[in-house]
């Protein structure tokens, strides 16, 4: 396999699908050397098959807004790979959603899910619906309209969606309600991230952020460091940023920023529990504005319009918002201001130039598919509880999440340790995930 040849073919076939091409390039670069030591992979054309989704469903979603106007959006479900289990991955509602974005997310999800140790294949879906400024009733009508098409593509043993950007517990509730009516099937295991009274797992809302901090702890411990008293610059204010902030504070770190599309809030004394709770209000309001935090806590935070979290001095950067949110220039600014660690919590949050800059300037760096896998892992735990018709305690789920994040870190160390003893977490995560999926594909024949 030659990465450059495969990339040239994909570029010609999918021109302009930049996020998808970027995600594939990163994985292929990491695995090329190991792949070429396995002629059986080459013979079965594993890479050529793995970079293509199994199938993509595209559908029209029509709904009526509060003014009585008819609105039309496009919905998608990308079923990427089922080698190690049924399709699993979130739904993203965001104005910039395209097939390229969902293909990159489904591709990443395949390897991330492989790292969790649980039997889940990779998928992603969503819509170009923009929740900003929408009322609760509009969100419900959109979710219902979306499900009138999606329900035929999913099932508790086939494909299990969950939340992602723009889709949280409220949306999962509306989606499940409509699924139940259409499918006449009452298995809550068809969706994860449900409410705690009807099949949702305790700790699922917190799990992505908590898992990210557990991973960060392992990474720091391996490097002989710890979290206590460290300044953390965190981007976003949604579900993932919320969980990360909660656990970071609990572990003794100081969160000095949150951010949004409008700018960055600098919280020099560190985020407080009241501010962390307020992040949930901000998300539910659909304002999509970080400035709301400063309006609510004017004595404790300063707003920097148009700025990213990366302009504030910190020890550790935790991108928790969106793909490509941290550029090479941002990486340079972070390092100049003293940052020495970046754990990517958002999917593909760092641009390739930023990762390169971090790695060449001695910054500890770990990629999203390892750092943020606690979210989907806890979705896997939710599926197990649903299948057994039981619910575990917070303690049980947290212990399992801890064990999974530890195991992911071990896999990164196993496959990413360099001759000088340092760990290349990008390589480690990509090779570990790839080997598992590739082996399963090989054993299942040419399909
Ligand atoms: O990116 C992700 O891993 C998610 N949005 C969570 C997916 C899931 O199925 O819980």
Short mmCIF file of N, CA and C in Angstrom, two decimals, residues 219-345:
data_model
loop_
_atom_site.label_atom_id
_atom_site.label_comp_id
_atom_site.label_asym_id
_atom_site.label_seq_id
_atom_site.Cartn_x
_atom_site.Cartn_y
_atom_site.Cartn_z
N UNK A 219 -1.85 9.84 30.48
CA UNK A 219 -0.79 10.40 29.63
C UNK A 219 0.20 11.21 30.47
N UNK A 220 -0.33 12.00 31.40
CA UNK A 220 0.55 12.82 32.25
C UNK A 220 1.37 11.93 33.18
N UNK A 221 0.73 10.90 33.72
CA UNK A 221 1.43 10.01 34.64
C UNK A 221 2.61 9.34 33.93
N UNK A 222 2.36 8.90 32.69
CA UNK A 222 3.42 8.25 31.90
C UNK A 222 4.59 9.22 31.67
N UNK A 223 4.25 10.53 31.58
CA UNK A 223 5.30 11.53 31.34
C UNK A 223 5.84 12.10 32.66
N UNK A 224 5.43 11.50 33.78
CA UNK A 224 5.93 11.95 35.09
C UNK A 224 5.34 13.27 35.55
N UNK A 225 4.13 13.57 35.12
CA UNK A 225 3.48 14.84 35.51
C UNK A 225 2.10 14.55 36.08
N UNK A 226 1.41 15.60 36.54
CA UNK A 226 0.02 15.42 36.98
C UNK A 226 -0.82 16.67 36.74
N UNK A 227 -2.11 16.56 37.06
CA UNK A 227 -3.07 17.62 36.73
C UNK A 227 -3.17 18.73 37.78
N UNK A 228 -2.75 18.42 38.99
CA UNK A 228 -2.96 19.33 40.12
C UNK A 228 -2.47 20.74 39.84
N UNK A 229 -3.38 21.71 39.96
CA UNK A 229 -3.01 23.12 39.82
C UNK A 229 -2.71 23.58 38.39
N UNK A 230 -2.86 22.67 37.43
CA UNK A 230 -2.53 23.04 36.05
C UNK A 230 -3.64 23.88 35.43
N UNK A 231 -3.21 24.84 34.61
CA UNK A 231 -4.19 25.70 33.93
C UNK A 231 -4.63 25.03 32.63
N UNK A 232 -5.95 24.90 32.47
CA UNK A 232 -6.48 24.24 31.26
C UNK A 232 -7.27 25.24 30.42
N UNK A 233 -6.89 25.37 29.15
CA UNK A 233 -7.70 26.15 28.20
C UNK A 233 -8.59 25.16 27.48
N UNK A 234 -9.87 25.42 27.57
CA UNK A 234 -10.86 24.48 27.03
C UNK A 234 -11.73 25.26 26.05
N UNK A 235 -12.04 24.66 24.90
CA UNK A 235 -12.90 25.35 23.94
C UNK A 235 -14.29 24.74 23.95
N UNK A 236 -15.28 25.50 23.46
CA UNK A 236 -16.66 25.03 23.43
C UNK A 236 -17.35 25.27 24.76
N UNK A 237 -18.65 25.00 24.77
CA UNK A 237 -19.40 25.04 26.04
C UNK A 237 -20.51 24.00 26.03
N UNK A 238 -20.45 23.06 25.10
CA UNK A 238 -21.51 22.04 24.97
C UNK A 238 -21.29 20.88 25.92
N UNK A 239 -21.94 19.79 25.59
CA UNK A 239 -21.92 18.61 26.47
C UNK A 239 -20.50 18.12 26.77
N UNK A 240 -19.65 18.09 25.77
CA UNK A 240 -18.31 17.54 25.96
C UNK A 240 -17.47 18.47 26.84
N UNK A 241 -17.52 19.77 26.53
CA UNK A 241 -16.77 20.76 27.33
C UNK A 241 -17.26 20.74 28.78
N UNK A 242 -18.57 20.60 28.96
CA UNK A 242 -19.16 20.56 30.30
C UNK A 242 -18.59 19.41 31.14
N UNK A 243 -18.61 18.20 30.56
CA UNK A 243 -18.09 17.03 31.29
C UNK A 243 -16.60 17.18 31.57
N UNK A 244 -15.87 17.71 30.60
CA UNK A 244 -14.42 17.88 30.78
C UNK A 244 -14.14 18.89 31.89
N UNK A 245 -14.89 19.99 31.90
CA UNK A 245 -14.68 21.03 32.93
C UNK A 245 -14.97 20.46 34.32
N UNK A 246 -16.07 19.72 34.42
CA UNK A 246 -16.46 19.14 35.72
C UNK A 246 -15.35 18.25 36.28
N UNK A 247 -14.88 17.35 35.45
CA UNK A 247 -13.87 16.40 35.93
C UNK A 247 -12.52 17.08 36.14
N UNK A 248 -12.17 18.05 35.29
CA UNK A 248 -10.89 18.75 35.44
C UNK A 248 -10.84 19.45 36.81
N UNK A 249 -11.95 20.12 37.17
CA UNK A 249 -12.00 20.83 38.45
C UNK A 249 -11.94 19.82 39.60
N UNK A 250 -12.68 18.72 39.45
CA UNK A 250 -12.68 17.69 40.50
C UNK A 250 -11.27 17.13 40.73
N UNK A 251 -10.48 17.06 39.66
CA UNK A 251 -9.13 16.49 39.78
C UNK A 251 -8.09 17.56 40.14
N UNK A 252 -8.55 18.76 40.44
CA UNK A 252 -7.62 19.77 40.98
C UNK A 252 -7.00 20.70 39.96
N UNK A 253 -7.47 20.65 38.70
CA UNK A 253 -6.95 21.58 37.68
C UNK A 253 -7.80 22.85 37.68
N UNK A 254 -7.32 23.85 36.95
CA UNK A 254 -8.01 25.13 36.91
C UNK A 254 -8.39 25.42 35.45
N UNK A 255 -9.70 25.48 35.17
CA UNK A 255 -10.15 25.72 33.79
C UNK A 255 -10.26 27.22 33.57
N UNK A 256 -9.44 27.77 32.67
CA UNK A 256 -9.37 29.22 32.53
C UNK A 256 -10.10 29.79 31.31
N UNK A 257 -10.69 28.90 30.49
CA UNK A 257 -11.46 29.40 29.33
C UNK A 257 -12.62 28.47 29.01
N UNK A 258 -13.65 29.04 28.43
CA UNK A 258 -14.58 28.29 27.58
C UNK A 258 -14.75 29.18 26.34
N UNK A 259 -15.33 28.66 25.27
CA UNK A 259 -15.47 29.50 24.09
C UNK A 259 -16.67 29.09 23.25
N UNK A 260 -16.98 29.92 22.26
CA UNK A 260 -18.08 29.63 21.35
C UNK A 260 -17.78 30.26 20.01
N UNK A 261 -18.73 30.18 19.07
CA UNK A 261 -18.47 30.76 17.75
C UNK A 261 -18.29 32.28 17.81
N UNK A 262 -18.77 32.92 18.89
CA UNK A 262 -18.68 34.38 19.01
C UNK A 262 -17.40 34.85 19.67
N UNK A 263 -16.66 33.98 20.36
CA UNK A 263 -15.44 34.39 21.02
C UNK A 263 -15.12 33.54 22.23
N UNK A 264 -14.22 34.06 23.08
CA UNK A 264 -13.70 33.26 24.18
C UNK A 264 -13.94 33.97 25.51
N UNK A 265 -14.30 33.21 26.54
CA UNK A 265 -14.45 33.75 27.90
C UNK A 265 -13.20 33.38 28.67
N UNK A 266 -12.51 34.38 29.19
CA UNK A 266 -11.34 34.11 30.02
C UNK A 266 -11.78 34.15 31.48
N UNK A 267 -11.46 33.08 32.19
CA UNK A 267 -11.90 32.95 33.58
C UNK A 267 -10.64 32.80 34.42
N UNK A 268 -9.96 33.92 34.72
CA UNK A 268 -8.59 33.80 35.24
C UNK A 268 -8.52 33.13 36.61
N UNK A 269 -9.58 33.24 37.40
CA UNK A 269 -9.53 32.56 38.72
C UNK A 269 -9.97 31.10 38.63
N UNK A 270 -10.37 30.67 37.45
CA UNK A 270 -10.79 29.28 37.27
C UNK A 270 -12.31 29.15 37.31
N UNK A 271 -12.82 28.23 36.51
CA UNK A 271 -14.28 28.05 36.40
C UNK A 271 -14.83 27.51 37.73
N UNK A 272 -16.04 27.96 38.11
CA UNK A 272 -16.66 27.52 39.37
C UNK A 272 -17.78 26.50 39.06
N UNK A 273 -18.23 25.76 40.07
CA UNK A 273 -19.33 24.80 39.85
C UNK A 273 -20.59 25.49 39.30
N UNK A 274 -20.87 26.72 39.74
CA UNK A 274 -22.06 27.44 39.25
C UNK A 274 -21.91 27.71 37.75
N UNK A 275 -20.70 28.08 37.36
CA UNK A 275 -20.47 28.35 35.93
C UNK A 275 -20.59 27.07 35.11
N UNK A 276 -20.12 25.97 35.67
CA UNK A 276 -20.22 24.69 34.94
C UNK A 276 -21.69 24.32 34.77
N UNK A 277 -22.49 24.51 35.81
CA UNK A 277 -23.94 24.24 35.68
C UNK A 277 -24.56 25.14 34.61
N UNK A 278 -24.08 26.38 34.55
CA UNK A 278 -24.66 27.33 33.60
C UNK A 278 -24.39 26.94 32.14
N UNK A 279 -23.33 26.16 31.92
CA UNK A 279 -23.05 25.69 30.56
C UNK A 279 -24.25 24.89 30.02
N UNK A 280 -24.93 24.16 30.89
CA UNK A 280 -26.09 23.37 30.45
C UNK A 280 -27.23 24.29 30.01
N UNK A 281 -27.38 25.40 30.72
CA UNK A 281 -28.43 26.38 30.37
C UNK A 281 -28.08 26.99 29.01
N UNK A 282 -26.81 27.31 28.83
CA UNK A 282 -26.37 27.91 27.56
C UNK A 282 -26.65 26.97 26.39
N UNK A 283 -26.37 25.70 26.58
CA UNK A 283 -26.59 24.72 25.50
C UNK A 283 -28.09 24.60 25.19
N UNK A 284 -28.91 24.53 26.26
CA UNK A 284 -30.35 24.31 26.05
C UNK A 284 -31.03 25.53 25.43
N UNK A 285 -30.41 26.72 25.57
CA UNK A 285 -31.03 27.95 25.07
C UNK A 285 -30.99 28.07 23.55
N UNK A 286 -30.10 27.31 22.91
CA UNK A 286 -29.87 27.40 21.46
C UNK A 286 -29.39 28.78 21.01
N UNK A 287 -28.85 29.58 21.94
CA UNK A 287 -28.28 30.87 21.53
C UNK A 287 -26.95 30.68 20.80
N UNK A 288 -26.22 29.63 21.18
CA UNK A 288 -24.91 29.35 20.59
C UNK A 288 -23.94 30.52 20.82
N UNK A 289 -23.93 31.05 22.03
CA UNK A 289 -23.13 32.24 22.35
C UNK A 289 -22.35 32.02 23.65
N UNK A 290 -21.02 32.14 23.58
CA UNK A 290 -20.21 32.01 24.80
C UNK A 290 -20.35 33.25 25.68
N UNK A 291 -20.69 34.38 25.06
CA UNK A 291 -20.80 35.63 25.81
C UNK A 291 -21.86 35.55 26.92
N UNK A 292 -22.82 34.64 26.74
CA UNK A 292 -23.86 34.47 27.76
C UNK A 292 -23.25 34.19 29.14
N UNK A 293 -22.11 33.51 29.16
CA UNK A 293 -21.45 33.20 30.44
C UNK A 293 -20.99 34.49 31.13
N UNK A 294 -20.42 35.40 30.35
CA UNK A 294 -19.92 36.66 30.92
C UNK A 294 -21.09 37.55 31.34
N UNK A 295 -22.16 37.51 30.55
CA UNK A 295 -23.36 38.28 30.93
C UNK A 295 -23.90 37.80 32.27
N UNK A 296 -23.80 36.48 32.51
CA UNK A 296 -24.35 35.90 33.73
C UNK A 296 -23.38 36.07 34.91
N UNK A 297 -22.08 36.00 34.65
CA UNK A 297 -21.07 36.11 35.72
C UNK A 297 -20.07 37.22 35.40
N UNK A 298 -20.54 38.49 35.37
CA UNK A 298 -19.68 39.58 34.88
C UNK A 298 -18.43 39.83 35.74
N UNK A 299 -18.46 39.45 37.02
CA UNK A 299 -17.28 39.70 37.87
C UNK A 299 -16.23 38.62 37.76
N UNK A 300 -16.61 37.49 37.16
CA UNK A 300 -15.68 36.35 37.18
C UNK A 300 -15.09 36.00 35.82
N UNK A 301 -15.63 36.58 34.77
CA UNK A 301 -15.14 36.22 33.43
C UNK A 301 -15.06 37.46 32.54
N UNK A 302 -14.11 37.42 31.60
CA UNK A 302 -13.95 38.52 30.64
C UNK A 302 -14.17 37.95 29.25
N UNK A 303 -14.91 38.66 28.42
CA UNK A 303 -15.19 38.16 27.07
C UNK A 303 -14.24 38.76 26.05
N UNK A 304 -13.65 37.93 25.21
CA UNK A 304 -12.79 38.39 24.12
C UNK A 304 -13.50 38.08 22.80
N UNK A 305 -14.19 39.07 22.21
CA UNK A 305 -14.96 38.79 20.99
C UNK A 305 -14.05 38.31 19.85
N UNK A 306 -14.50 37.30 19.14
CA UNK A 306 -13.76 36.82 17.97
C UNK A 306 -12.49 36.04 18.27
N UNK A 307 -12.16 35.88 19.56
CA UNK A 307 -10.92 35.17 19.92
C UNK A 307 -11.21 33.70 20.20
N UNK A 308 -10.17 32.88 20.01
CA UNK A 308 -10.29 31.47 20.37
C UNK A 308 -9.71 31.26 21.77
N UNK A 309 -10.01 30.12 22.36
CA UNK A 309 -9.48 29.81 23.70
C UNK A 309 -7.95 29.74 23.68
N UNK A 310 -7.38 29.53 22.50
CA UNK A 310 -5.94 29.29 22.38
C UNK A 310 -5.09 30.55 22.55
N UNK A 311 -5.75 31.69 22.71
CA UNK A 311 -4.99 32.93 22.93
C UNK A 311 -4.72 33.16 24.41
N UNK A 312 -5.27 32.32 25.29
CA UNK A 312 -5.11 32.50 26.74
C UNK A 312 -4.00 31.57 27.24
N UNK A 313 -3.02 32.08 28.01
CA UNK A 313 -1.93 31.21 28.49
C UNK A 313 -2.45 30.03 29.32
N UNK A 314 -1.87 28.85 29.09
CA UNK A 314 -2.32 27.65 29.81
C UNK A 314 -1.20 26.62 29.83
N UNK A 315 -1.36 25.56 30.64
CA UNK A 315 -0.45 24.41 30.59
C UNK A 315 -0.96 23.38 29.59
N UNK A 316 -2.29 23.17 29.63
CA UNK A 316 -2.89 22.09 28.85
C UNK A 316 -4.04 22.65 28.00
N UNK A 317 -4.05 22.30 26.72
CA UNK A 317 -5.15 22.72 25.85
C UNK A 317 -6.07 21.52 25.60
N UNK A 318 -7.36 21.74 25.77
CA UNK A 318 -8.35 20.68 25.51
C UNK A 318 -9.38 21.17 24.50
N UNK A 319 -9.14 20.97 23.21
CA UNK A 319 -10.16 21.34 22.22
C UNK A 319 -11.40 20.46 22.39
N UNK A 320 -12.54 21.07 22.65
CA UNK A 320 -13.78 20.31 22.92
C UNK A 320 -14.92 20.76 22.03
N UNK A 321 -14.64 21.39 20.87
CA UNK A 321 -15.72 21.99 20.10
C UNK A 321 -15.97 21.32 18.75
N UNK A 322 -15.06 21.49 17.79
CA UNK A 322 -15.38 21.14 16.40
C UNK A 322 -14.11 20.76 15.66
N UNK A 323 -14.27 20.07 14.53
CA UNK A 323 -13.07 19.68 13.79
C UNK A 323 -12.30 20.91 13.30
N UNK A 324 -10.99 20.74 13.26
CA UNK A 324 -10.08 21.77 12.73
C UNK A 324 -10.16 23.10 13.48
N UNK A 325 -10.54 23.06 14.75
CA UNK A 325 -10.69 24.29 15.53
C UNK A 325 -9.35 24.84 16.02
N UNK A 326 -8.29 24.05 15.90
CA UNK A 326 -6.98 24.50 16.39
C UNK A 326 -5.98 24.41 15.22
N UNK A 327 -5.54 25.59 14.74
CA UNK A 327 -4.67 25.65 13.56
C UNK A 327 -3.20 25.64 13.97
N UNK A 328 -2.32 25.60 12.98
CA UNK A 328 -0.89 25.65 13.27
C UNK A 328 -0.51 26.95 13.97
N UNK A 329 -1.13 28.06 13.55
CA UNK A 329 -0.86 29.35 14.21
C UNK A 329 -1.30 29.31 15.67
N UNK A 330 -2.46 28.69 15.90
CA UNK A 330 -2.93 28.55 17.29
C UNK A 330 -1.94 27.72 18.11
N UNK A 331 -1.44 26.64 17.51
CA UNK A 331 -0.49 25.77 18.21
C UNK A 331 0.76 26.57 18.59
N UNK A 332 1.22 27.39 17.65
CA UNK A 332 2.42 28.20 17.90
C UNK A 332 2.16 29.16 19.06
N UNK A 333 0.99 29.81 19.03
CA UNK A 333 0.66 30.77 20.09
C UNK A 333 0.57 30.06 21.45
N UNK A 334 -0.04 28.89 21.45
CA UNK A 334 -0.15 28.13 22.70
C UNK A 334 1.24 27.83 23.26
N UNK A 335 2.12 27.32 22.41
CA UNK A 335 3.46 26.93 22.87
C UNK A 335 4.23 28.16 23.34
N UNK A 336 4.11 29.26 22.61
CA UNK A 336 4.81 30.49 23.02
C UNK A 336 4.32 30.97 24.39
N UNK A 337 3.04 30.67 24.69
CA UNK A 337 2.48 31.07 25.99
C UNK A 337 2.65 30.01 27.07
N UNK A 338 3.44 28.96 26.78
CA UNK A 338 3.78 27.99 27.82
C UNK A 338 3.02 26.68 27.83
N UNK A 339 2.16 26.45 26.84
CA UNK A 339 1.39 25.19 26.81
C UNK A 339 2.32 24.02 26.48
N UNK A 340 2.21 22.91 27.21
CA UNK A 340 3.07 21.74 26.97
C UNK A 340 2.30 20.44 26.77
N UNK A 341 0.98 20.52 26.72
CA UNK A 341 0.19 19.31 26.50
C UNK A 341 -1.11 19.67 25.79
N UNK A 342 -1.52 18.85 24.81
CA UNK A 342 -2.80 19.06 24.15
C UNK A 342 -3.48 17.70 23.96
N UNK A 343 -4.59 17.51 24.62
CA UNK A 343 -5.38 16.30 24.39
C UNK A 343 -6.61 16.71 23.59
N UNK A 344 -6.70 16.15 22.38
CA UNK A 344 -7.79 16.51 21.47
C UNK A 344 -9.06 15.80 21.94
N UNK A 345 -10.05 16.58 22.35
CA UNK A 345 -11.30 15.95 22.80
C UNK A 345 -12.34 15.96 21.68
#
